[in-house]
Coordinates of C-alpha atoms in Angstrom, one line a residue:
M1131 CA 3.5 -38.5 53.9
R1132 CA 0.4 -39.9 52.2
V1133 CA 0.1 -41.5 48.8
T1134 CA -2.6 -40.7 46.2
N1135 CA -2.8 -42.3 42.8
G1136 CA 0.7 -43.7 43.3
L1137 CA 2.2 -40.3 43.9
S1138 CA 3.3 -39.0 47.3
E1139 CA 1.8 -35.8 48.7
V1140 CA 3.8 -34.1 51.5
D1141 CA 1.8 -33.3 54.6
G1142 CA 2.1 -29.9 56.1
P1143 CA 4.6 -29.1 59.0
P1144 CA 3.6 -29.6 62.6
T1145 CA 1.7 -26.8 64.1
D1146 CA 3.7 -26.7 67.4
A1147 CA 6.7 -24.7 66.3
S1148 CA 8.2 -25.0 69.8
E1149 CA 9.1 -28.6 69.2
R1150 CA 11.4 -27.7 66.3
S1151 CA 14.8 -26.1 66.3
P1152 CA 15.8 -23.7 63.4
A1153 CA 18.1 -26.4 62.0
D1154 CA 15.2 -29.0 62.2
A1155 CA 12.9 -26.5 60.4
S1156 CA 15.4 -25.8 57.7
E1157 CA 16.0 -29.6 57.2
R1158 CA 12.3 -30.2 57.0
S1159 CA 11.8 -27.4 54.6
S1160 CA 14.5 -28.7 52.3
T1161 CA 13.2 -32.3 52.5
G1162 CA 9.7 -31.1 51.9
A1163 CA 10.7 -29.1 48.9
S1164 CA 12.6 -32.0 47.5
E1165 CA 9.7 -34.4 48.0
R1166 CA 7.3 -31.9 46.4
S1167 CA 9.6 -31.6 43.4
L1168 CA 9.8 -35.3 43.0
A1169 CA 6.0 -35.6 43.3
A1170 CA 5.6 -32.9 40.7
S1171 CA 8.0 -34.6 38.3
A1172 CA 6.2 -37.9 38.8
R1173 CA 2.9 -36.2 38.1
R1174 CA 4.2 -34.6 34.9
A1175 CA 5.5 -38.0 33.8
Q1176 CA 2.2 -39.6 34.5
I1177 CA 0.3 -37.0 32.5
V1178 CA 2.8 -37.3 29.5
E1179 CA 2.4 -41.1 29.5
A1180 CA -1.4 -40.8 29.5
A1181 CA -1.2 -38.3 26.7
I1182 CA 0.9 -40.7 24.6
E1183 CA -1.7 -43.4 25.0
T1184 CA -4.6 -41.1 24.3
L1185 CA -2.9 -39.7 21.2
A1186 CA -2.2 -43.3 20.0
E1187 CA -5.8 -44.4 20.6
N1188 CA -7.8 -41.3 19.6
G1189 CA -5.6 -39.2 17.4
H1190 CA -4.6 -35.5 17.9
G1191 CA -8.1 -34.0 17.3
Q1192 CA -9.8 -36.2 19.9
T1193 CA -7.0 -35.9 22.5
T1194 CA -8.5 -33.6 25.2
F1195 CA -7.6 -32.9 28.7
A1196 CA -10.7 -34.8 29.7
R1197 CA -9.6 -38.0 27.9
I1198 CA -6.1 -37.6 29.3
K1199 CA -7.5 -37.2 32.8
K1200 CA -9.4 -40.4 32.4
Q1201 CA -6.4 -42.3 31.0
A1202 CA -4.2 -41.1 33.8
G1203 CA -6.7 -41.9 36.5
I1204 CA -6.5 -38.4 38.1
S1205 CA -9.3 -36.4 39.7
S1206 CA -9.4 -33.2 37.6
T1207 CA -8.2 -31.7 34.4
R1208 CA -6.9 -28.8 36.5
L1209 CA -4.0 -31.1 37.5
I1210 CA -3.1 -31.2 33.8
S1211 CA -3.4 -27.5 33.2
Y1212 CA -1.4 -26.8 36.4
H1213 CA 1.6 -28.6 34.9
F1214 CA 1.0 -27.9 31.2
G1215 CA -0.9 -24.6 30.7
T1216 CA -2.1 -25.5 27.2
K1217 CA -2.5 -28.5 25.0
G1218 CA 0.3 -27.2 22.9
E1219 CA 2.7 -27.2 25.9
L1220 CA 1.7 -30.8 26.7
M1221 CA 2.2 -31.9 23.0
D1222 CA 5.7 -30.3 23.1
A1223 CA 6.5 -32.3 26.3
V1224 CA 5.2 -35.5 24.7
L1225 CA 7.2 -35.0 21.5
E1226 CA 10.3 -34.3 23.6
E1227 CA 9.9 -37.3 25.9
A1228 CA 9.2 -39.7 23.0
G1229 CA 12.1 -38.4 21.1
L1230 CA 14.5 -38.7 24.1
R1231 CA 13.4 -42.3 24.7
A1232 CA 14.2 -43.2 21.1
H1233 CA 17.5 -41.3 21.2
R1234 CA 18.6 -43.0 24.3
A1235 CA 17.8 -46.5 23.1
I1236 CA 19.4 -46.0 19.8
S1237 CA 22.5 -44.2 21.1
R1238 CA 23.2 -47.0 23.6
R1239 CA 23.4 -49.5 20.8
V1240 CA 25.5 -47.4 18.5
A1241 CA 28.0 -46.4 21.3
G1242 CA 29.5 -49.8 21.6
E1243 CA 30.5 -50.1 17.9
T1244 CA 34.1 -49.5 16.8
S1245 CA 33.6 -49.4 13.1
A1246 CA 31.4 -47.1 11.0
L1247 CA 29.6 -50.0 9.3
G1248 CA 28.9 -51.5 12.8
A1249 CA 27.5 -48.1 14.0
L1250 CA 25.4 -47.7 10.8
T1251 CA 24.1 -51.3 11.1
A1252 CA 23.4 -50.9 14.9
R1253 CA 21.5 -47.6 14.3
I1254 CA 19.3 -49.1 11.7
E1255 CA 18.6 -52.2 13.8
A1256 CA 18.0 -50.2 17.0
Q1257 CA 15.7 -47.7 15.2
L1258 CA 13.5 -50.4 13.7
E1259 CA 13.4 -52.3 16.9
W1260 CA 12.4 -49.2 18.9
V1261 CA 9.6 -48.5 16.5
A1262 CA 8.3 -52.1 16.7
D1263 CA 8.5 -52.1 20.5
N1264 CA 6.9 -48.6 21.0
P1265 CA 3.9 -48.3 18.7
S1266 CA 2.1 -45.9 21.0
S1267 CA 5.0 -43.4 21.1
V1268 CA 5.5 -43.7 17.4
R1269 CA 1.8 -43.0 16.7
A1270 CA 1.8 -40.1 19.2
M1271 CA 4.8 -38.5 17.6
Y1272 CA 3.2 -38.8 14.1
E1273 CA -0.1 -37.3 15.3
I1274 CA 1.7 -34.3 16.8
C1275 CA 3.9 -33.7 13.9
M1276 CA 1.1 -33.9 11.4
N1277 CA -1.6 -32.0 13.4
E1278 CA -0.1 -29.6 15.9
R1279 CA -0.6 -26.0 14.6
D1280 CA 0.2 -22.5 15.7
A1281 CA -2.2 -19.6 16.1
E1282 CA -2.1 -19.0 12.3
G1283 CA -3.0 -22.6 11.5
V1284 CA 0.5 -23.5 10.3
L1285 CA 2.0 -26.8 11.2
R1286 CA 4.4 -26.4 14.1
Y1287 CA 6.5 -29.5 13.3
G1288 CA 5.6 -31.6 10.3
L1289 CA 7.7 -34.6 9.3
E1290 CA 10.6 -32.5 8.2
A1291 CA 11.7 -32.0 11.9
T1292 CA 12.1 -35.7 12.6
A1293 CA 13.6 -36.3 9.1
R1294 CA 16.2 -33.7 9.8
A1295 CA 17.1 -35.2 13.2
N1296 CA 17.6 -38.6 11.6
V1297 CA 19.7 -37.2 8.8
D1298 CA 21.8 -35.3 11.3
A1299 CA 22.4 -38.5 13.3
L1300 CA 23.4 -40.5 10.3
E1301 CA 25.8 -38.0 8.7
P1302 CA 28.6 -38.3 11.3
I1303 CA 28.6 -42.1 10.9
L1304 CA 28.9 -41.8 7.1
R1305 CA 31.6 -39.1 7.4
A1306 CA 33.6 -41.3 9.8
G1307 CA 33.3 -44.3 7.4
Q1308 CA 34.6 -42.2 4.5
E1309 CA 37.5 -40.7 6.6
R1310 CA 38.6 -44.2 7.8
G1311 CA 38.3 -45.6 4.3
E1312 CA 35.5 -48.0 5.2
F1313 CA 33.0 -46.3 2.9
R1314 CA 33.3 -45.1 -0.7
Q1315 CA 33.0 -41.5 -1.5
F1316 CA 29.4 -40.3 -1.9
D1317 CA 27.3 -37.3 -1.1
R1318 CA 26.6 -37.9 2.6
E1319 CA 23.4 -35.9 2.8
L1320 CA 21.9 -37.8 -0.1
M1321 CA 23.0 -41.1 1.4
A1322 CA 21.6 -40.2 4.8
L1323 CA 18.2 -39.2 3.2
T1324 CA 18.2 -42.4 1.2
I1325 CA 18.8 -44.5 4.4
K1326 CA 16.2 -42.5 6.3
S1327 CA 13.6 -43.0 3.5
S1328 CA 14.3 -46.8 3.5
I1329 CA 13.8 -46.9 7.3
D1330 CA 10.4 -45.0 6.8
A1331 CA 9.5 -47.6 4.1
A1332 CA 10.3 -50.5 6.4
I1333 CA 8.2 -48.9 9.2
V1334 CA 5.2 -48.8 6.8
R1335 CA 5.8 -52.4 5.7
M1336 CA 5.9 -53.6 9.3
A1337 CA 2.6 -51.8 10.1
R1338 CA 0.4 -52.4 7.1
P1339 CA -0.7 -55.9 5.8
P1340 CA 0.8 -57.9 4.5
R1341 CA 3.3 -57.1 7.2
L1342 CA 6.9 -57.9 7.0
P1343 CA 8.6 -59.3 10.1
L1344 CA 11.0 -57.0 12.0
A1345 CA 13.9 -59.4 11.4
Q1346 CA 13.3 -59.4 7.7
C1347 CA 13.2 -55.6 7.5
V1348 CA 16.4 -55.3 9.6
R1349 CA 18.1 -57.8 7.3
E1350 CA 17.0 -56.1 4.1
L1351 CA 18.0 -52.5 5.3
T1352 CA 21.3 -53.4 6.8
T1353 CA 22.2 -55.3 3.6
L1354 CA 21.2 -52.3 1.5
A1355 CA 23.3 -50.0 3.7
R1356 CA 26.3 -52.2 3.5
L1357 CA 26.1 -52.6 -0.3
A1358 CA 25.4 -48.9 -0.8
T1359 CA 28.4 -47.6 1.2
R1360 CA 31.1 -50.2 0.6
Q1361 CA 34.2 -49.4 -1.3
E1362 CA 33.9 -50.1 -5.0
L1363 CA 35.6 -53.3 -6.1

């Protein structure tokens, strides 16, 4: 096996077939296929990571295979088009990967909570912390949502897709809080949209001068959520 750009490339099989038994050949074939699959997965991940950084630095319109190739440190744009036939396919993969990273980080924090208020607080904290810790991924997602278009020039995503995902994640927490008697009765969709909007506002306040510190944004939003959902006195 040899290594190129940090990714392994599997050498071809020996030319002297008389030295191999059928079982050996089968095992080598299986091992070789597995290693090639791992190498392909690693290459795809490398390209997606380079695309995230390129999007964050240059914006969607200036994100080309040539710039991604340079960012990834690979030899040819053909390596990109081999794994992702079009820019649109690569943008889909970037959006999916960035979304999965955020989902995993936030879900881990929420999973350990035993109360609805704890889960709601943990989700707000984790989401704001992930945004603060992953500015390139956040910028890449924004660039794709606001600029990726279909053949007719219509936005393929827009911000509605991410807004819907956040509302759908908040709604079960709010429903559980109401069913357990932790939260007062309110329209869950409206409350989820309100919390989502407050998170968006906090993200802007953290990014634009005069910037608010992460800790202050977390404190303000978790206080807001607690007061908005608590049982009326």
